[in-house]
Amino acid sequence: MTRKSRRMYIIVVAFTLLASATALVLIAFEDNLVYFYSPTDLKTKQVTVGRSLRLGGLVEEGTFVKLDGGLRVRFSITDGAETVQVTYKGILPDLFREGQGVITEGSLNEKGEFIAHEVLAKHDENYMPAEVIEALKASGEWRGDEEGQTVK
């Protein structure tokens, strides 16, 4: 093997290894991403059953129900255009209430119900997560400018 062909062989092998490593990193990164969806996004986009994602919006008035003695709850999240039913087993944040902004993390089941394993409520009377604000603005339901709500 000549010096030139050996150098070319090393370059090809190095490029192949680099491309393989990059592909593996991207595949691993994709599996760990948790995408944010509004209820409208969830209904219009094809979401894989069981895939971890975040769902954000407002807790719909009159939908909060305690199940199984209170540890399991069911409520609906809306962005004004669409509504998704959420089931959560655990202790809710102190600031959780109907009509307030929340972000839940979990997955869809086969029935189209969102099974949450984490619920995050807004921090104070003026705070709302940026993702929820964008989703509400996109659906035309954002009223924050009138009520003094801002992102902090």
mmCIF file with all atom_site columns, N, CA and C in Angstrom, residues 5-75:
data_model
loop_
_atom_site.group_PDB
_atom_site.id
_atom_site.type_symbol
_atom_site.label_atom_id
_atom_site.label_alt_id
_atom_site.label_comp_id
_atom_site.label_asym_id
_atom_site.label_entity_id
_atom_site.label_seq_id
_atom_site.pdbx_PDB_ins_code
_atom_site.Cartn_x
_atom_site.Cartn_y
_atom_site.Cartn_z
_atom_site.occupancy
_atom_site.B_iso_or_equiv
_atom_site.pdbx_formal_charge
_atom_site.auth_seq_id
_atom_site.auth_comp_id
_atom_site.auth_asym_id
_atom_site.auth_atom_id
_atom_site.pdbx_PDB_model_num
ATOM 1   N N  . SER A 1 5  ? -2.381  6.000  -0.891 1.00 0.00 ? 5  SER A N  1
ATOM 2   C CA . SER A 1 5  ? -3.568  5.158  -0.700 1.00 0.00 ? 5  SER A CA 1
ATOM 3   C C  . SER A 1 5  ? -3.827  4.910  0.789  1.00 0.00 ? 5  SER A C  1
ATOM 4   N N  . ARG A 1 6  ? -2.769  4.801  1.603  1.00 0.00 ? 6  ARG A N  1
ATOM 5   C CA . ARG A 1 6  ? -2.940  4.639  3.045  1.00 0.00 ? 6  ARG A CA 1
ATOM 6   C C  . ARG A 1 6  ? -3.602  5.883  3.648  1.00 0.00 ? 6  ARG A C  1
ATOM 7   N N  . ARG A 1 7  ? -3.165  7.044  3.220  1.00 0.00 ? 7  ARG A N  1
ATOM 8   C CA . ARG A 1 7  ? -3.744  8.302  3.694  1.00 0.00 ? 7  ARG A CA 1
ATOM 9   C C  . ARG A 1 7  ? -5.222  8.383  3.306  1.00 0.00 ? 7  ARG A C  1
ATOM 10  N N  . MET A 1 8  ? -5.554  7.995  2.078  1.00 0.00 ? 8  MET A N  1
ATOM 11  C CA . MET A 1 8  ? -6.937  8.012  1.611  1.00 0.00 ? 8  MET A CA 1
ATOM 12  C C  . MET A 1 8  ? -7.782  7.020  2.431  1.00 0.00 ? 8  MET A C  1
ATOM 13  N N  . TYR A 1 9  ? -7.218  5.858  2.715  1.00 0.00 ? 9  TYR A N  1
ATOM 14  C CA . TYR A 1 9  ? -7.914  4.848  3.517  1.00 0.00 ? 9  TYR A CA 1
ATOM 15  C C  . TYR A 1 9  ? -8.215  5.391  4.920  1.00 0.00 ? 9  TYR A C  1
ATOM 16  N N  . ILE A 1 10 ? -7.253  6.036  5.537  1.00 0.00 ? 10 ILE A N  1
ATOM 17  C CA . ILE A 1 10 ? -7.443  6.609  6.875  1.00 0.00 ? 10 ILE A CA 1
ATOM 18  C C  . ILE A 1 10 ? -8.503  7.702  6.845  1.00 0.00 ? 10 ILE A C  1
ATOM 19  N N  . ILE A 1 11 ? -8.501  8.528  5.823  1.00 0.00 ? 11 ILE A N  1
ATOM 20  C CA . ILE A 1 11 ? -9.503  9.592  5.699  1.00 0.00 ? 11 ILE A CA 1
ATOM 21  C C  . ILE A 1 11 ? -10.898 9.000  5.550  1.00 0.00 ? 11 ILE A C  1
ATOM 22  N N  . VAL A 1 12 ? -11.054 7.986  4.725  1.00 0.00 ? 12 VAL A N  1
ATOM 23  C CA . VAL A 1 12 ? -12.365 7.351  4.522  1.00 0.00 ? 12 VAL A CA 1
ATOM 24  C C  . VAL A 1 12 ? -12.853 6.706  5.814  1.00 0.00 ? 12 VAL A C  1
ATOM 25  N N  . VAL A 1 13 ? -11.983 5.991  6.513  1.00 0.00 ? 13 VAL A N  1
ATOM 26  C CA . VAL A 1 13 ? -12.355 5.345  7.778  1.00 0.00 ? 13 VAL A CA 1
ATOM 27  C C  . VAL A 1 13 ? -12.730 6.400  8.818  1.00 0.00 ? 13 VAL A C  1
ATOM 28  N N  . ALA A 1 14 ? -11.947 7.461  8.923  1.00 0.00 ? 14 ALA A N  1
ATOM 29  C CA . ALA A 1 14 ? -12.238 8.526  9.889  1.00 0.00 ? 14 ALA A CA 1
ATOM 30  C C  . ALA A 1 14 ? -13.577 9.192  9.575  1.00 0.00 ? 14 ALA A C  1
ATOM 31  N N  . PHE A 1 15 ? -13.837 9.461  8.308  1.00 0.00 ? 15 PHE A N  1
ATOM 32  C CA . PHE A 1 15 ? -15.107 10.071 7.918  1.00 0.00 ? 15 PHE A CA 1
ATOM 33  C C  . PHE A 1 15 ? -16.280 9.142  8.241  1.00 0.00 ? 15 PHE A C  1
ATOM 34  N N  . THR A 1 16 ? -16.120 7.850  7.976  1.00 0.00 ? 16 THR A N  1
ATOM 35  C CA . THR A 1 16 ? -17.173 6.875  8.265  1.00 0.00 ? 16 THR A CA 1
ATOM 36  C C  . THR A 1 16 ? -17.454 6.810  9.766  1.00 0.00 ? 16 THR A C  1
ATOM 37  N N  . LEU A 1 17 ? -16.410 6.783  10.577 1.00 0.00 ? 17 LEU A N  1
ATOM 38  C CA . LEU A 1 17 ? -16.582 6.764  12.031 1.00 0.00 ? 17 LEU A CA 1
ATOM 39  C C  . LEU A 1 17 ? -17.251 8.042  12.531 1.00 0.00 ? 17 LEU A C  1
ATOM 40  N N  . LEU A 1 18 ? -16.849 9.176  11.998 1.00 0.00 ? 18 LEU A N  1
ATOM 41  C CA . LEU A 1 18 ? -17.446 10.449 12.391 1.00 0.00 ? 18 LEU A CA 1
ATOM 42  C C  . LEU A 1 18 ? -18.921 10.503 12.006 1.00 0.00 ? 18 LEU A C  1
ATOM 43  N N  . ALA A 1 19 ? -19.252 10.057 10.813 1.00 0.00 ? 19 ALA A N  1
ATOM 44  C CA . ALA A 1 19 ? -20.650 10.043 10.368 1.00 0.00 ? 19 ALA A CA 1
ATOM 45  C C  . ALA A 1 19 ? -21.481 9.093  11.220 1.00 0.00 ? 19 ALA A C  1
ATOM 46  N N  . SER A 1 20 ? -20.934 7.936  11.558 1.00 0.00 ? 20 SER A N  1
ATOM 47  C CA . SER A 1 20 ? -21.647 6.976  12.402 1.00 0.00 ? 20 SER A CA 1
ATOM 48  C C  . SER A 1 20 ? -21.882 7.540  13.799 1.00 0.00 ? 20 SER A C  1
ATOM 49  N N  . ALA A 1 21 ? -20.865 8.158  14.373 1.00 0.00 ? 21 ALA A N  1
ATOM 50  C CA . ALA A 1 21 ? -21.002 8.747  15.706 1.00 0.00 ? 21 ALA A CA 1
ATOM 51  C C  . ALA A 1 21 ? -22.038 9.865  15.702 1.00 0.00 ? 21 ALA A C  1
ATOM 52  N N  . THR A 1 22 ? -22.018 10.698 14.676 1.00 0.00 ? 22 THR A N  1
ATOM 53  C CA . THR A 1 22 ? -23.003 11.777 14.560 1.00 0.00 ? 22 THR A CA 1
ATOM 54  C C  . THR A 1 22 ? -24.413 11.221 14.453 1.00 0.00 ? 22 THR A C  1
ATOM 55  N N  . ALA A 1 23 ? -24.598 10.190 13.660 1.00 0.00 ? 23 ALA A N  1
ATOM 56  C CA . ALA A 1 23 ? -25.920 9.573  13.508 1.00 0.00 ? 23 ALA A CA 1
ATOM 57  C C  . ALA A 1 23 ? -26.409 8.999  14.833 1.00 0.00 ? 23 ALA A C  1
ATOM 58  N N  . LEU A 1 24 ? -25.543 8.331  15.574 1.00 0.00 ? 24 LEU A N  1
ATOM 59  C CA . LEU A 1 24 ? -25.932 7.764  16.871 1.00 0.00 ? 24 LEU A CA 1
ATOM 60  C C  . LEU A 1 24 ? -26.317 8.852  17.872 1.00 0.00 ? 24 LEU A C  1
ATOM 61  N N  . VAL A 1 25 ? -25.563 9.940  17.898 1.00 0.00 ? 25 VAL A N  1
ATOM 62  C CA . VAL A 1 25 ? -25.879 11.050 18.801 1.00 0.00 ? 25 VAL A CA 1
ATOM 63  C C  . VAL A 1 25 ? -27.232 11.655 18.442 1.00 0.00 ? 25 VAL A C  1
ATOM 64  N N  . LEU A 1 26 ? -27.492 11.864 17.173 1.00 0.00 ? 26 LEU A N  1
ATOM 65  C CA . LEU A 1 26 ? -28.767 12.444 16.750 1.00 0.00 ? 26 LEU A CA 1
ATOM 66  C C  . LEU A 1 26 ? -29.937 11.521 17.066 1.00 0.00 ? 26 LEU A C  1
ATOM 67  N N  . ILE A 1 27 ? -29.769 10.234 16.880 1.00 0.00 ? 27 ILE A N  1
ATOM 68  C CA . ILE A 1 27 ? -30.834 9.281  17.207 1.00 0.00 ? 27 ILE A CA 1
ATOM 69  C C  . ILE A 1 27 ? -31.102 9.285  18.712 1.00 0.00 ? 27 ILE A C  1
ATOM 70  N N  . ALA A 1 28 ? -30.053 9.278  19.526 1.00 0.00 ? 28 ALA A N  1
ATOM 71  C CA . ALA A 1 28 ? -30.218 9.307  20.978 1.00 0.00 ? 28 ALA A CA 1
ATOM 72  C C  . ALA A 1 28 ? -30.861 10.614 21.422 1.00 0.00 ? 28 ALA A C  1
ATOM 73  N N  . PHE A 1 29 ? -30.476 11.712 20.816 1.00 0.00 ? 29 PHE A N  1
ATOM 74  C CA . PHE A 1 29 ? -31.040 13.016 21.160 1.00 0.00 ? 29 PHE A CA 1
ATOM 75  C C  . PHE A 1 29 ? -32.523 13.067 20.825 1.00 0.00 ? 29 PHE A C  1
ATOM 76  N N  . GLU A 1 30 ? -32.912 12.540 19.683 1.00 0.00 ? 30 GLU A N  1
ATOM 77  C CA . GLU A 1 30 ? -34.316 12.531 19.259 1.00 0.00 ? 30 GLU A CA 1
ATOM 78  C C  . GLU A 1 30 ? -35.175 11.738 20.236 1.00 0.00 ? 30 GLU A C  1
ATOM 79  N N  . ASP A 1 31 ? -34.654 10.631 20.743 1.00 0.00 ? 31 ASP A N  1
ATOM 80  C CA . ASP A 1 31 ? -35.405 9.806  21.686 1.00 0.00 ? 31 ASP A CA 1
ATOM 81  C C  . ASP A 1 31 ? -35.616 10.508 23.021 1.00 0.00 ? 31 ASP A C  1
ATOM 82  N N  . ASN A 1 32 ? -34.745 11.438 23.385 1.00 0.00 ? 32 ASN A N  1
ATOM 83  C CA . ASN A 1 32 ? -34.846 12.119 24.671 1.00 0.00 ? 32 ASN A CA 1
ATOM 84  C C  . ASN A 1 32 ? -35.551 13.466 24.603 1.00 0.00 ? 32 ASN A C  1
ATOM 85  N N  . LEU A 1 33 ? -35.901 13.926 23.415 1.00 0.00 ? 33 LEU A N  1
ATOM 86  C CA . LEU A 1 33 ? -36.602 15.200 23.289 1.00 0.00 ? 33 LEU A CA 1
ATOM 87  C C  . LEU A 1 33 ? -38.033 15.076 23.804 1.00 0.00 ? 33 LEU A C  1
ATOM 88  N N  . VAL A 1 34 ? -38.503 16.107 24.494 1.00 0.00 ? 34 VAL A N  1
ATOM 89  C CA . VAL A 1 34 ? -39.883 16.158 24.950 1.00 0.00 ? 34 VAL A CA 1
ATOM 90  C C  . VAL A 1 34 ? -40.499 17.393 24.304 1.00 0.00 ? 34 VAL A C  1
ATOM 91  N N  . TYR A 1 35 ? -41.365 17.192 23.323 1.00 0.00 ? 35 TYR A N  1
ATOM 92  C CA . TYR A 1 35 ? -41.955 18.293 22.575 1.00 0.00 ? 35 TYR A CA 1
ATOM 93  C C  . TYR A 1 35 ? -43.130 18.901 23.328 1.00 0.00 ? 35 TYR A C  1
ATOM 94  N N  . PHE A 1 36 ? -43.346 20.205 23.126 1.00 0.00 ? 36 PHE A N  1
ATOM 95  C CA . PHE A 1 36 ? -44.491 20.906 23.707 1.00 0.00 ? 36 PHE A CA 1
ATOM 96  C C  . PHE A 1 36 ? -45.611 20.978 22.676 1.00 0.00 ? 36 PHE A C  1
ATOM 97  N N  . TYR A 1 37 ? -46.823 20.667 23.115 1.00 0.00 ? 37 TYR A N  1
ATOM 98  C CA . TYR A 1 37 ? -47.999 20.731 22.255 1.00 0.00 ? 37 TYR A CA 1
ATOM 99  C C  . TYR A 1 37 ? -49.103 21.496 22.971 1.00 0.00 ? 37 TYR A C  1
ATOM 100 N N  . SER A 1 38 ? -49.878 22.247 22.214 1.00 0.00 ? 38 SER A N  1
ATOM 101 C CA . SER A 1 38 ? -51.133 22.794 22.715 1.00 0.00 ? 38 SER A CA 1
ATOM 102 C C  . SER A 1 38 ? -52.203 21.754 22.393 1.00 0.00 ? 38 SER A C  1
ATOM 103 N N  . PRO A 1 39 ? -53.400 21.856 22.981 1.00 0.00 ? 39 PRO A N  1
ATOM 104 C CA . PRO A 1 39 ? -54.456 20.903 22.625 1.00 0.00 ? 39 PRO A CA 1
ATOM 105 C C  . PRO A 1 39 ? -54.759 20.872 21.124 1.00 0.00 ? 39 PRO A C  1
ATOM 106 N N  . THR A 1 40 ? -54.718 22.023 20.453 1.00 0.00 ? 40 THR A N  1
ATOM 107 C CA . THR A 1 40 ? -54.953 22.059 19.008 1.00 0.00 ? 40 THR A CA 1
ATOM 108 C C  . THR A 1 40 ? -53.857 21.305 18.267 1.00 0.00 ? 40 THR A C  1
ATOM 109 N N  . ASP A 1 41 ? -52.596 21.525 18.654 1.00 0.00 ? 41 ASP A N  1
ATOM 110 C CA . ASP A 1 41 ? -51.484 20.796 18.037 1.00 0.00 ? 41 ASP A CA 1
ATOM 111 C C  . ASP A 1 41 ? -51.646 19.293 18.228 1.00 0.00 ? 41 ASP A C  1
ATOM 112 N N  . LEU A 1 42 ? -52.055 18.905 19.421 1.00 0.00 ? 42 LEU A N  1
ATOM 113 C CA . LEU A 1 42 ? -52.192 17.485 19.737 1.00 0.00 ? 42 LEU A CA 1
ATOM 114 C C  . LEU A 1 42 ? -53.266 16.823 18.893 1.00 0.00 ? 42 LEU A C  1
ATOM 115 N N  . LYS A 1 43 ? -54.354 17.563 18.615 1.00 0.00 ? 43 LYS A N  1
ATOM 116 C CA . LYS A 1 43 ? -55.449 17.005 17.818 1.00 0.00 ? 43 LYS A CA 1
ATOM 117 C C  . LYS A 1 43 ? -55.129 16.997 16.322 1.00 0.00 ? 43 LYS A C  1
ATOM 118 N N  . THR A 1 44 ? -54.352 17.982 15.849 1.00 0.00 ? 44 THR A N  1
ATOM 119 C CA . THR A 1 44 ? -54.113 18.093 14.408 1.00 0.00 ? 44 THR A CA 1
ATOM 120 C C  . THR A 1 44 ? -52.867 17.351 13.931 1.00 0.00 ? 44 THR A C  1
ATOM 121 N N  . LYS A 1 45 ? -51.880 17.190 14.797 1.00 0.00 ? 45 LYS A N  1
ATOM 122 C CA . LYS A 1 45 ? -50.650 16.495 14.409 1.00 0.00 ? 45 LYS A CA 1
ATOM 123 C C  . LYS A 1 45 ? -50.730 15.038 14.841 1.00 0.00 ? 45 LYS A C  1
ATOM 124 N N  . GLN A 1 46 ? -50.069 14.194 14.093 1.00 0.00 ? 46 GLN A N  1
ATOM 125 C CA . GLN A 1 46 ? -50.030 12.784 14.473 1.00 0.00 ? 46 GLN A CA 1
ATOM 126 C C  . GLN A 1 46 ? -48.975 12.591 15.556 1.00 0.00 ? 46 GLN A C  1
ATOM 127 N N  . VAL A 1 47 ? -49.441 12.191 16.734 1.00 0.00 ? 47 VAL A N  1
ATOM 128 C CA . VAL A 1 47 ? -48.560 11.978 17.872 1.00 0.00 ? 47 VAL A CA 1
ATOM 129 C C  . VAL A 1 47 ? -48.551 10.488 18.193 1.00 0.00 ? 47 VAL A C  1
ATOM 130 N N  . THR A 1 48 ? -47.383 9.935  18.378 1.00 0.00 ? 48 THR A N  1
ATOM 131 C CA . THR A 1 48 ? -47.245 8.516  18.678 1.00 0.00 ? 48 THR A CA 1
ATOM 132 C C  . THR A 1 48 ? -47.768 8.215  20.077 1.00 0.00 ? 48 THR A C  1
ATOM 133 N N  . VAL A 1 49 ? -48.610 7.197  20.186 1.00 0.00 ? 49 VAL A N  1
ATOM 134 C CA . VAL A 1 49 ? -49.133 6.769  21.484 1.00 0.00 ? 49 VAL A CA 1
ATOM 135 C C  . VAL A 1 49 ? -47.960 6.313  22.344 1.00 0.00 ? 49 VAL A C  1
ATOM 136 N N  . GLY A 1 50 ? -47.919 6.801  23.585 1.00 0.00 ? 50 GLY A N  1
ATOM 137 C CA . GLY A 1 50 ? -46.865 6.409  24.512 1.00 0.00 ? 50 GLY A CA 1
ATOM 138 C C  . GLY A 1 50 ? -45.628 7.282  24.478 1.00 0.00 ? 50 GLY A C  1
ATOM 139 N N  . ARG A 1 51 ? -45.507 8.182  23.497 1.00 0.00 ? 51 ARG A N  1
ATOM 140 C CA . ARG A 1 51 ? -44.332 9.055  23.409 1.00 0.00 ? 51 ARG A CA 1
ATOM 141 C C  . ARG A 1 51 ? -44.458 10.184 24.425 1.00 0.00 ? 51 ARG A C  1
ATOM 142 N N  . SER A 1 52 ? -43.395 10.452 25.154 1.00 0.00 ? 52 SER A N  1
ATOM 143 C CA . SER A 1 52 ? -43.392 11.492 26.171 1.00 0.00 ? 52 SER A CA 1
ATOM 144 C C  . SER A 1 52 ? -43.467 12.870 25.514 1.00 0.00 ? 52 SER A C  1
ATOM 145 N N  . LEU A 1 53 ? -44.363 13.722 26.030 1.00 0.00 ? 53 LEU A N  1
ATOM 146 C CA . LEU A 1 53 ? -44.517 15.076 25.514 1.00 0.00 ? 53 LEU A CA 1
ATOM 147 C C  . LEU A 1 53 ? -45.081 15.978 26.591 1.00 0.00 ? 53 LEU A C  1
ATOM 148 N N  . ARG A 1 54 ? -45.079 17.263 26.309 1.00 0.00 ? 54 ARG A N  1
ATOM 149 C CA . ARG A 1 54 ? -45.662 18.251 27.225 1.00 0.00 ? 54 ARG A CA 1
ATOM 150 C C  . ARG A 1 54 ? -46.912 18.828 26.586 1.00 0.00 ? 54 ARG A C  1
ATOM 151 N N  . LEU A 1 55 ? -47.932 18.996 27.407 1.00 0.00 ? 55 LEU A N  1
ATOM 152 C CA . LEU A 1 55 ? -49.202 19.563 26.969 1.00 0.00 ? 55 LEU A CA 1
ATOM 153 C C  . LEU A 1 55 ? -49.479 20.776 27.837 1.00 0.00 ? 55 LEU A C  1
ATOM 154 N N  . GLY A 1 56 ? -49.737 21.923 27.214 1.00 0.00 ? 56 GLY A N  1
ATOM 155 C CA . GLY A 1 56 ? -49.968 23.138 27.981 1.00 0.00 ? 56 GLY A CA 1
ATOM 156 C C  . GLY A 1 56 ? -51.209 23.866 27.537 1.00 0.00 ? 56 GLY A C  1
ATOM 157 N N  . GLY A 1 57 ? -51.791 24.601 28.454 1.00 0.00 ? 57 GLY A N  1
ATOM 158 C CA . GLY A 1 57 ? -52.979 25.392 28.181 1.00 0.00 ? 57 GLY A CA 1
ATOM 159 C C  . GLY A 1 57 ? -53.616 25.813 29.491 1.00 0.00 ? 57 GLY A C  1
ATOM 160 N N  . LEU A 1 58 ? -54.908 26.092 29.435 1.00 0.00 ? 58 LEU A N  1
ATOM 161 C CA . LEU A 1 58 ? -55.667 26.475 30.623 1.00 0.00 ? 58 LEU A CA 1
ATOM 162 C C  . LEU A 1 58 ? -56.499 25.301 31.103 1.00 0.00 ? 58 LEU A C  1
ATOM 163 N N  . VAL A 1 59 ? -56.601 25.142 32.428 1.00 0.00 ? 59 VAL A N  1
ATOM 164 C CA . VAL A 1 59 ? -57.478 24.116 32.981 1.00 0.00 ? 59 VAL A CA 1
ATOM 165 C C  . VAL A 1 59 ? -58.908 24.592 32.754 1.00 0.00 ? 59 VAL A C  1
ATOM 166 N N  . GLU A 1 60 ? -59.678 23.804 32.030 1.00 0.00 ? 60 GLU A N  1
ATOM 167 C CA . GLU A 1 60 ? -61.038 24.195 31.667 1.00 0.00 ? 60 GLU A CA 1
ATOM 168 C C  . GLU A 1 60 ? -61.938 24.202 32.902 1.00 0.00 ? 60 GLU A C  1
ATOM 169 N N  . GLU A 1 61 ? -62.728 25.256 33.017 1.00 0.00 ? 61 GLU A N  1
ATOM 170 C CA . GLU A 1 61 ? -63.656 25.416 34.145 1.00 0.00 ? 61 GLU A CA 1
ATOM 171 C C  . GLU A 1 61 ? -64.649 24.258 34.191 1.00 0.00 ? 61 GLU A C  1
ATOM 172 N N  . GLY A 1 62 ? -64.895 23.727 35.400 1.00 0.00 ? 62 GLY A N  1
ATOM 173 C CA . GLY A 1 62 ? -65.904 22.696 35.596 1.00 0.00 ? 62 GLY A CA 1
ATOM 174 C C  . GLY A 1 62 ? -65.491 21.294 35.198 1.00 0.00 ? 62 GLY A C  1
ATOM 175 N N  . THR A 1 63 ? -64.210 21.071 34.904 1.00 0.00 ? 63 THR A N  1
ATOM 176 C CA . THR A 1 63 ? -63.784 19.739 34.460 1.00 0.00 ? 63 THR A CA 1
ATOM 177 C C  . THR A 1 63 ? -62.964 18.987 35.497 1.00 0.00 ? 63 THR A C  1
ATOM 178 N N  . PHE A 1 64 ? -62.618 19.629 36.593 1.00 0.00 ? 64 PHE A N  1
ATOM 179 C CA . PHE A 1 64 ? -61.767 18.994 37.601 1.00 0.00 ? 64 PHE A CA 1
ATOM 180 C C  . PHE A 1 64 ? -62.581 18.010 38.434 1.00 0.00 ? 64 PHE A C  1
ATOM 181 N N  . VAL A 1 65 ? -62.141 16.732 38.435 1.00 0.00 ? 65 VAL A N  1
ATOM 182 C CA . VAL A 1 65 ? -62.838 15.679 39.183 1.00 0.00 ? 65 VAL A CA 1
ATOM 183 C C  . VAL A 1 65 ? -61.798 14.843 39.915 1.00 0.00 ? 65 VAL A C  1
ATOM 184 N N  . LYS A 1 66 ? -62.038 14.586 41.226 1.00 0.00 ? 66 LYS A N  1
ATOM 185 C CA . LYS A 1 66 ? -61.169 13.694 41.991 1.00 0.00 ? 66 LYS A CA 1
ATOM 186 C C  . LYS A 1 66 ? -61.676 12.271 41.833 1.00 0.00 ? 66 LYS A C  1
ATOM 187 N N  . LEU A 1 67 ? -60.757 11.339 41.590 1.00 0.00 ? 67 LEU A N  1
ATOM 188 C CA . LEU A 1 67 ? -61.085 9.926  41.419 1.00 0.00 ? 67 LEU A CA 1
ATOM 189 C C  . LEU A 1 67 ? -60.368 9.107  42.496 1.00 0.00 ? 67 LEU A C  1
ATOM 190 N N  . ASP A 1 68 ? -60.883 7.947  42.806 1.00 0.00 ? 68 ASP A N  1
ATOM 191 C CA . ASP A 1 68 ? -60.221 7.001  43.720 1.00 0.00 ? 68 ASP A CA 1
ATOM 192 C C  . ASP A 1 68 ? -59.815 7.643  45.044 1.00 0.00 ? 68 ASP A C  1
ATOM 193 N N  . GLY A 1 69 ? -60.702 8.369  45.663 1.00 0.00 ? 69 GLY A N  1
ATOM 194 C CA . GLY A 1 69 ? -60.402 8.955  46.962 1.00 0.00 ? 69 GLY A CA 1
ATOM 195 C C  . GLY A 1 69 ? -59.541 10.199 46.920 1.00 0.00 ? 69 GLY A C  1
ATOM 196 N N  . GLY A 1 70 ? -59.300 10.766 45.763 1.00 0.00 ? 70 GLY A N  1
ATOM 197 C CA . GLY A 1 70 ? -58.633 12.057 45.673 1.00 0.00 ? 70 GLY A CA 1
ATOM 198 C C  . GLY A 1 70 ? -57.198 12.048 45.200 1.00 0.00 ? 70 GLY A C  1
ATOM 199 N N  . LEU A 1 71 ? -56.510 10.899 45.211 1.00 0.00 ? 71 LEU A N  1
ATOM 200 C CA . LEU A 1 71 ? -55.125 10.897 44.758 1.00 0.00 ? 71 LEU A CA 1
ATOM 201 C C  . LEU A 1 71 ? -55.029 10.967 43.240 1.00 0.00 ? 71 LEU A C  1
ATOM 202 N N  . ARG A 1 72 ? -56.012 10.405 42.554 1.00 0.00 ? 72 ARG A N  1
ATOM 203 C CA . ARG A 1 72 ? -56.054 10.464 41.089 1.00 0.00 ? 72 ARG A CA 1
ATOM 204 C C  . ARG A 1 72 ? -57.079 11.515 40.692 1.00 0.00 ? 72 ARG A C  1
ATOM 205 N N  . VAL A 1 73 ? -56.724 12.366 39.726 1.00 0.00 ? 73 VAL A N  1
ATOM 206 C CA . VAL A 1 73 ? -57.628 13.433 39.287 1.00 0.00 ? 73 VAL A CA 1
ATOM 207 C C  . VAL A 1 73 ? -57.756 13.410 37.775 1.00 0.00 ? 73 VAL A C  1
ATOM 208 N N  . ARG A 1 74 ? -58.851 13.976 37.306 1.00 0.00 ? 74 ARG A N  1
ATOM 209 C CA . ARG A 1 74 ? -59.086 14.127 35.871 1.00 0.00 ? 74 ARG A CA 1
ATOM 210 C C  . ARG A 1 74 ? -59.548 15.570 35.646 1.00 0.00 ? 74 ARG A C  1
ATOM 211 N N  . PHE A 1 75 ? -58.993 16.185 34.613 1.00 0.00 ? 75 PHE A N  1
ATOM 212 C CA . PHE A 1 75 ? -59.380 17.542 34.232 1.00 0.00 ? 75 PHE A CA 1
ATOM 213 C C  . PHE A 1 75 ? -59.104 17.703 32.752 1.00 0.00 ? 75 PHE A C  1
#
